[in-house]
Coordinates of C-alpha atoms and ligand atoms in Angstrom, one line a residue:
M1 CA -0.2 0.0 0.4
R2 CA 2.8 2.6 1.0
R3 CA 4.7 1.5 -2.0
N4 CA 2.0 1.9 -4.7
S5 CA 1.7 5.5 -3.3
L6 CA 4.5 6.6 -3.1
L7 CA 5.1 5.1 -6.4
F8 CA 2.3 7.0 -6.9
T9 CA 3.3 10.3 -5.1
A10 CA 7.1 9.6 -7.8
V11 CA 4.7 10.0 -10.9
V12 CA 2.4 12.5 -9.6
L13 CA 5.9 14.8 -8.1
G14 CA 7.7 13.6 -11.9
W15 CA 5.0 15.0 -13.5
F16 CA 5.3 18.2 -12.0
A17 CA 9.5 18.0 -11.8
G18 CA 9.5 17.1 -15.2
S19 CA 12.6 15.7 -15.4
H20 CA 14.4 15.6 -11.9
A21 CA 14.3 12.1 -11.7
E22 CA 16.9 11.4 -8.9
F23 CA 14.6 13.6 -6.5
L24 CA 12.2 10.5 -7.0
S25 CA 13.4 8.0 -5.6
D26 CA 14.1 10.2 -2.5
A27 CA 10.4 11.9 -2.0
C28 CA 9.0 10.4 1.9
K29 CA 5.9 10.5 3.0
V30 CA 5.2 12.8 5.8
C31 CA 2.0 13.1 7.9
I32 CA 1.4 15.6 11.0
N33 CA -1.4 14.2 13.4
A34 CA -3.2 14.9 16.4
E35 CA -4.6 12.6 18.0
L36 CA -7.3 12.8 21.6
Y37 CA -7.6 9.7 23.8
P38 CA -11.2 10.0 26.0
P39 CA -10.8 9.0 29.2
E40 CA -12.3 5.8 30.3
I41 CA -15.8 7.0 31.5
D42 CA -16.5 9.7 29.4
Y43 CA -18.4 11.9 30.9
R44 CA -17.9 15.0 28.9
P45 CA -17.6 13.9 25.2
Y46 CA -15.7 15.4 23.2
R47 CA -14.3 15.2 19.4
F48 CA -12.7 17.4 16.7
D49 CA -14.8 18.9 15.3
E50 CA -14.5 21.0 11.8
K51 CA -12.8 24.3 12.5
D52 CA -10.3 22.2 14.5
C53 CA -9.4 20.3 12.0
N54 CA -8.8 23.1 9.6
S55 CA -7.6 25.3 12.0
F56 CA -4.3 22.5 12.2
Q57 CA -4.2 21.2 9.0
S58 CA -3.9 25.4 7.9
S59 CA -1.1 26.1 10.5
V60 CA 1.0 22.7 9.8
A61 CA 0.7 23.8 6.4
S62 CA 1.4 27.1 6.2
L63 CA 4.5 26.7 9.3
L64 CA 5.8 23.8 6.9
N65 CA 5.5 24.2 3.7
N66 CA 8.4 26.9 3.6
V67 CA 11.0 26.8 5.2
I68 CA 13.9 28.3 5.6
D69 CA 17.1 26.6 6.0
D70 CA 20.1 28.5 9.0
N71 CA 21.8 29.5 5.4
G72 CA 18.7 31.3 3.9
G73 CA 18.1 28.5 1.4
Q74 CA 14.2 28.0 1.1
H75 CA 12.7 23.8 0.9
N76 CA 9.5 23.5 0.0
F77 CA 7.6 20.5 0.7
G78 CA 3.6 19.6 -0.4
F79 CA 2.0 20.2 3.3
L80 CA -1.9 20.4 2.0
P81 CA -4.7 20.6 4.4
D82 CA -7.7 17.7 3.6
P83 CA -10.9 17.7 4.0
S84 CA -10.8 13.5 4.5
L85 CA -8.3 13.4 6.9
C86 CA -10.5 15.0 10.1
E87 CA -11.9 12.4 12.3
A88 CA -13.5 12.8 15.5
T89 CA -9.8 11.7 17.2
K90 CA -7.6 12.1 15.2
V91 CA -7.0 15.1 12.6
S92 CA -3.5 14.7 10.0
I93 CA -2.7 16.6 6.8
C94 CA 0.3 14.7 4.8
G95 CA 2.5 15.9 2.1
F96 CA 6.0 15.2 0.8
G97 CA 9.6 15.7 2.4
F98 CA 12.8 15.3 0.3
L99 CA 14.9 12.9 2.3
D100 CA 18.3 14.9 2.1
V101 CA 16.3 18.1 4.3
I102 CA 14.6 15.1 6.6
E103 CA 16.7 16.6 9.4
L104 CA 15.8 20.1 9.0
L105 CA 11.7 19.2 8.2
Q106 CA 13.2 17.2 11.7
S107 CA 13.3 20.8 13.8
K108 CA 10.7 22.6 12.2
I109 CA 8.3 20.1 13.6
D110 CA 9.9 19.4 17.1
E111 CA 10.1 23.3 17.5
N112 CA 6.0 23.8 15.9
A113 CA 5.0 21.1 17.9
I114 CA 2.9 23.3 20.4
A115 CA 2.2 25.5 17.6
F116 CA 0.4 22.8 15.7
Y117 CA -1.0 21.6 19.8
D118 CA -2.3 25.5 20.2
A119 CA -4.2 25.1 16.6
V120 CA -5.8 21.8 16.9
T121 CA -7.5 23.4 20.7
G122 CA -7.7 27.2 19.5
G123 CA -5.4 28.1 22.0
E124 CA -7.5 26.6 24.6
M125 CA -5.7 22.9 25.9
C126 CA -6.2 24.2 29.4
H127 CA -10.0 24.9 28.4
P128 CA -12.4 22.5 31.3
K129 CA -13.5 20.4 27.5
Y130 CA -10.0 18.4 27.1
D131 CA -9.6 17.6 31.6
N132 CA -9.0 14.9 31.1
Y133 CA -8.0 13.6 27.5
G134 CA -4.7 12.4 26.0
L135 CA -3.8 15.0 23.6
T136 CA -0.6 14.5 21.1
I137 CA 1.1 15.4 17.9
T138 CA 2.4 12.6 16.0
V139 CA 4.2 12.2 12.9
D140 CA 4.5 9.0 10.5
S141 CA 7.1 8.6 7.4
C142 CA 8.0 6.7 5.2
D143 CA 10.2 3.6 6.7
N144 CA 9.8 6.2 10.6
I145 CA 12.7 8.5 9.5
L146 CA 11.5 10.9 12.1
E147 CA 11.1 10.8 15.0
Q148 CA 8.1 12.0 17.2
P149 CA 7.9 15.5 18.7
P150 CA 9.0 16.6 21.9
G151 CA 5.4 15.9 24.3
V152 CA 3.4 19.0 25.3
V153 CA 3.2 19.9 29.2
R154 CA -0.3 20.7 29.1
E155 CA 0.5 22.8 32.5
C156 CA -3.3 23.4 33.6
G157 CA -3.4 21.5 37.1
L158 CA -1.6 24.8 38.7
L159 CA -4.9 26.5 40.1
P160 CA -5.6 24.2 42.7
P161 CA -10.1 24.5 43.2
P162 CA -10.6 26.3 45.8
S163 CA -11.9 24.8 48.9
I164 CA -15.2 24.5 49.8
N165 CA -16.0 24.8 53.9
C166 CA -18.3 21.2 53.9
T167 CA -17.9 17.7 54.6
C168 CA -18.8 16.1 51.8
N169 CA -17.0 14.2 49.0
T170 CA -16.2 16.4 45.6
T171 CA -14.6 13.8 43.6
A172 CA -14.7 14.5 39.8
G173 CA -17.3 11.6 38.0
I174 CA -18.7 10.1 41.9
S175 CA -22.6 11.4 41.0
P176 CA -24.6 10.7 37.9
Y177 CA -24.9 14.8 36.9
I178 CA -22.0 16.7 36.1
V179 CA -22.1 19.4 34.0
S180 CA -21.7 20.6 30.7
S181 CA -17.4 21.9 30.1
S182 CA -18.5 25.2 28.2
F183 CA -21.2 27.7 29.6
R184 CA -22.9 29.5 26.9
E185 CA -24.7 33.3 27.2
E186 CA -27.5 34.5 26.1
P187 CA -29.3 37.6 26.0
S188 CA -31.5 38.2 28.7
S189 CA -35.5 40.1 28.8
N190 CA -33.2 43.0 30.2
S191 CA -30.8 45.2 28.2
Q192 CA -28.2 45.6 31.6
T193 CA -27.9 41.9 32.4
A194 CA -25.7 39.3 30.5
L195 CA -27.5 35.5 31.2
Y196 CA -25.0 33.0 31.3
C197 CA -25.9 28.9 31.2
F198 CA -24.8 25.7 32.1
D199 CA -26.4 22.6 30.7
I200 CA -26.8 20.0 32.8
V201 CA -25.4 16.2 31.7
V202 CA -27.0 13.5 32.7
N203 CA -24.2 10.4 33.0
K204 CA -25.1 6.8 32.6
D205 CA -21.6 5.0 33.4
I206 CA -20.1 5.7 36.2
L207 CA -18.4 3.4 38.2
P208 CA -20.8 2.5 41.4
S209 CA -19.6 4.1 44.8
T210 CA -22.5 5.8 48.3
C211 CA -23.2 8.5 45.5
S212 CA -23.6 6.5 42.2
D213 CA -27.2 6.2 43.2
I214 CA -28.8 9.8 43.8
D215 CA -32.0 10.1 42.5
I216 CA -32.4 14.1 42.9
L217 CA -30.4 16.7 42.0
R218 CA -30.6 18.4 44.8
K219 CA -28.7 21.5 45.0
V220 CA -26.1 23.3 42.8
E221 CA -23.3 25.5 44.0
F222 CA -21.2 27.9 42.2
Y223 CA -17.6 28.9 43.4
A224 CA -18.3 32.7 43.3
E225 CA -16.6 36.2 44.3
Q226 CA -18.6 37.4 47.2
S227 CA -17.7 40.3 47.2
L228 CA -18.9 41.1 44.2
K229 CA -22.7 39.8 44.7
S230 CA -23.9 42.5 44.2
F231 CA -23.9 42.3 40.7
V232 CA -25.1 38.5 40.6
K233 CA -29.4 39.4 40.2
S234 CA -30.6 36.2 39.6
F235 CA -31.3 32.3 39.2
R236 CA -33.2 30.8 35.8
L237 CA -34.3 27.3 36.1
S238 CA -34.7 24.9 33.2
P239 CA -35.4 21.8 34.3
N240 CA -35.9 19.4 31.4
G241 CA -39.4 19.6 30.5
G242 CA -40.6 22.3 32.5
S243 CA -41.0 25.5 32.2
P244 CA -38.5 28.2 33.1
T245 CA -38.5 30.1 36.9
T246 CA -36.9 32.5 38.2
I247 CA -35.5 32.6 42.2
S248 CA -33.3 35.0 44.2
P249 CA -29.7 34.2 44.3
S250 CA -28.2 32.8 47.8
W251 CA -25.4 32.6 49.3
G252 CA -23.3 30.2 51.6
P253 CA -21.7 32.5 54.7
T254 CA -20.0 36.0 53.8
G255 CA -16.8 34.7 53.0
S256 CA -17.4 30.9 51.8
N257 CA -17.8 32.0 48.1
L258 CA -20.9 30.0 47.3
L259 CA -24.2 31.2 45.4
K260 CA -26.5 28.6 45.5
A261 CA -29.1 27.4 44.0
S262 CA -32.4 24.4 45.2
L263 CA -32.7 22.8 42.5
Y264 CA -34.6 18.9 43.3
W265 CA -34.6 17.9 40.4
T266 CA -35.0 14.0 39.7
K267 CA -33.1 12.6 36.5
D268 CA -35.3 13.7 34.1
Q269 CA -35.8 15.9 35.1
A270 CA -32.2 16.8 35.1
T271 CA -31.6 15.2 32.0
G272 CA -30.7 18.3 29.8
A273 CA -31.2 21.1 32.0
S274 CA -30.2 24.3 32.7
V275 CA -29.7 26.7 35.2
C276 CA -28.6 30.4 34.0
V277 CA -27.3 32.8 36.7
E278 CA -28.6 36.8 35.5
V279 CA -25.2 39.1 36.1
K280 CA -25.6 42.6 36.0
K281 CA -22.7 43.9 33.0
P282 CA -20.2 44.6 32.7
M283 CA -19.1 42.2 35.3
T284 CA -18.9 38.5 33.5
M285 CA -19.5 35.2 34.9
L286 CA -16.1 34.3 34.9
E287 CA -14.9 37.5 36.5
L288 CA -17.6 35.8 39.0
C289 CA -15.5 32.5 39.5
G290 CA -12.5 33.9 39.5
G291 CA -11.1 35.0 36.1
W292 CA -9.8 31.2 35.1
K293 CA -12.5 28.4 34.6
C294 CA -15.8 28.3 36.9
Y295 CA -16.3 25.0 39.9
V296 CA -19.5 24.1 40.5
Y297 CA -20.8 21.0 43.4
L298 CA -24.1 19.4 42.0
Y299 CA -24.9 17.4 45.4
N300 CA -27.8 14.7 46.1
P301 CA -30.3 14.9 49.6
D302 CA -27.9 13.7 52.5
L303 CA -25.0 16.3 51.0
K304 CA -22.4 13.9 50.9
C305 CA -22.1 14.6 47.5
C306 CA -21.4 17.0 45.8
P307 CA -18.5 15.9 43.2
L308 CA -16.6 19.2 41.0
S309 CA -17.1 20.0 37.1
T310 CA -15.4 22.7 36.0
S311 CA -16.6 25.0 33.4
G312 CA -15.0 27.2 31.0
P313 CA -16.6 30.2 28.1
Ligands
NAG401 C1 -17.4 26.2 58.6 O1 -19.3 26.1 58.4 C2 -19.0 24.9 60.0 C3 -20.5 24.6 60.3 O2 -21.4 25.2 59.1 C4 -18.5 26.3 60.7 O3 -19.4 26.4 61.8 C5 -17.8 26.9 60.2 O4 -17.3 28.7 61.5 C6 -16.8 27.0 59.0 N1 -15.1 26.9 58.9 C7 -15.2 27.8 57.8 C8 -13.3 28.3 58.7 O5 -15.6 28.7 57.6
NAG402 C1 -15.1 10.1 47.9 O1 -15.7 9.0 46.5 C2 -15.8 8.0 45.8 C3 -16.5 6.9 45.2 O2 -16.7 6.3 46.0 C4 -13.9 7.2 46.8 O3 -13.1 6.3 45.8 C5 -13.4 8.6 47.1 O4 -12.6 8.0 49.4 C6 -14.2 9.6 48.4 N1 -13.7 10.6 48.3 C7 -13.5 11.2 50.1 C8 -13.0 12.2 50.6 O5 -13.8 10.7 50.4

């Protein structure tokens, strides 16, 4: 298969290259890939979309197609974006390099691995949608002549979650309820405010534990800067199959930085439900959450389980 495609390449290149027959035997097919590894229990499935793929392919093409060596010599590689190489967990772009400059190509790939990573994640490699996911940049080349680029270390966990004063179990994923990894802004009926909406996801496949059999989602708590309390106007709660209700915000004791709403939703009501926070402009939800990402706890009726989910804009 590889030989055939190489032969085909050689023919095509030969057609382009005219009489430079000595090049042909040196053509090496090179593919750069971004691969996504979902966690074993995939609570909030995230997959590459068309935008991720386009961004990755165009970044690789623009960074590798014209490579200048230390002596100012320009080398052209033919990396061509191809929508058929966009898969849900793997996006690739392939092209041809020549063996005489493969070393140069290797160093450019190594140098740009972080840029490729940024391109496929839109510069958001620490967004909660990638929590617990593995992401690597890999290279396929003829006879494995190219080495894998250095792994990129995602240093996202530098800020620990805020500590909350409670004795419940905050381990992520222990109950069926989790908040979507992205929250969205919706227009509010009041032009002075914005609504920030968090969807509730209900999981069927979770590891059995004392928190796994919870039928009722009792309440939600957001970590929020209490000094900004006056900007929080209301909650709009929209259970599945019910009409939205608007309630006043309530807060934990001074200094707790916890903004909360009672829900008492069944699993059916919680499936696809949303909790929206109405915030007075120019304050934003992210600023209220501390500027980094939002930390959300979902409680069971006896308040012993309050798994933490993170969510970003
Ligand atoms: C934690 O909560 C308990 C019970 O509500 C309260 O008595 C205690 O003062 C709180 N501790 C802190 C550090 O806020
Ligand atoms: C929280 O629950 C999980 C799942 O049951 C358990 O493995 C973990 O030890 C618990 N953590 C604490 C602090 O109780």
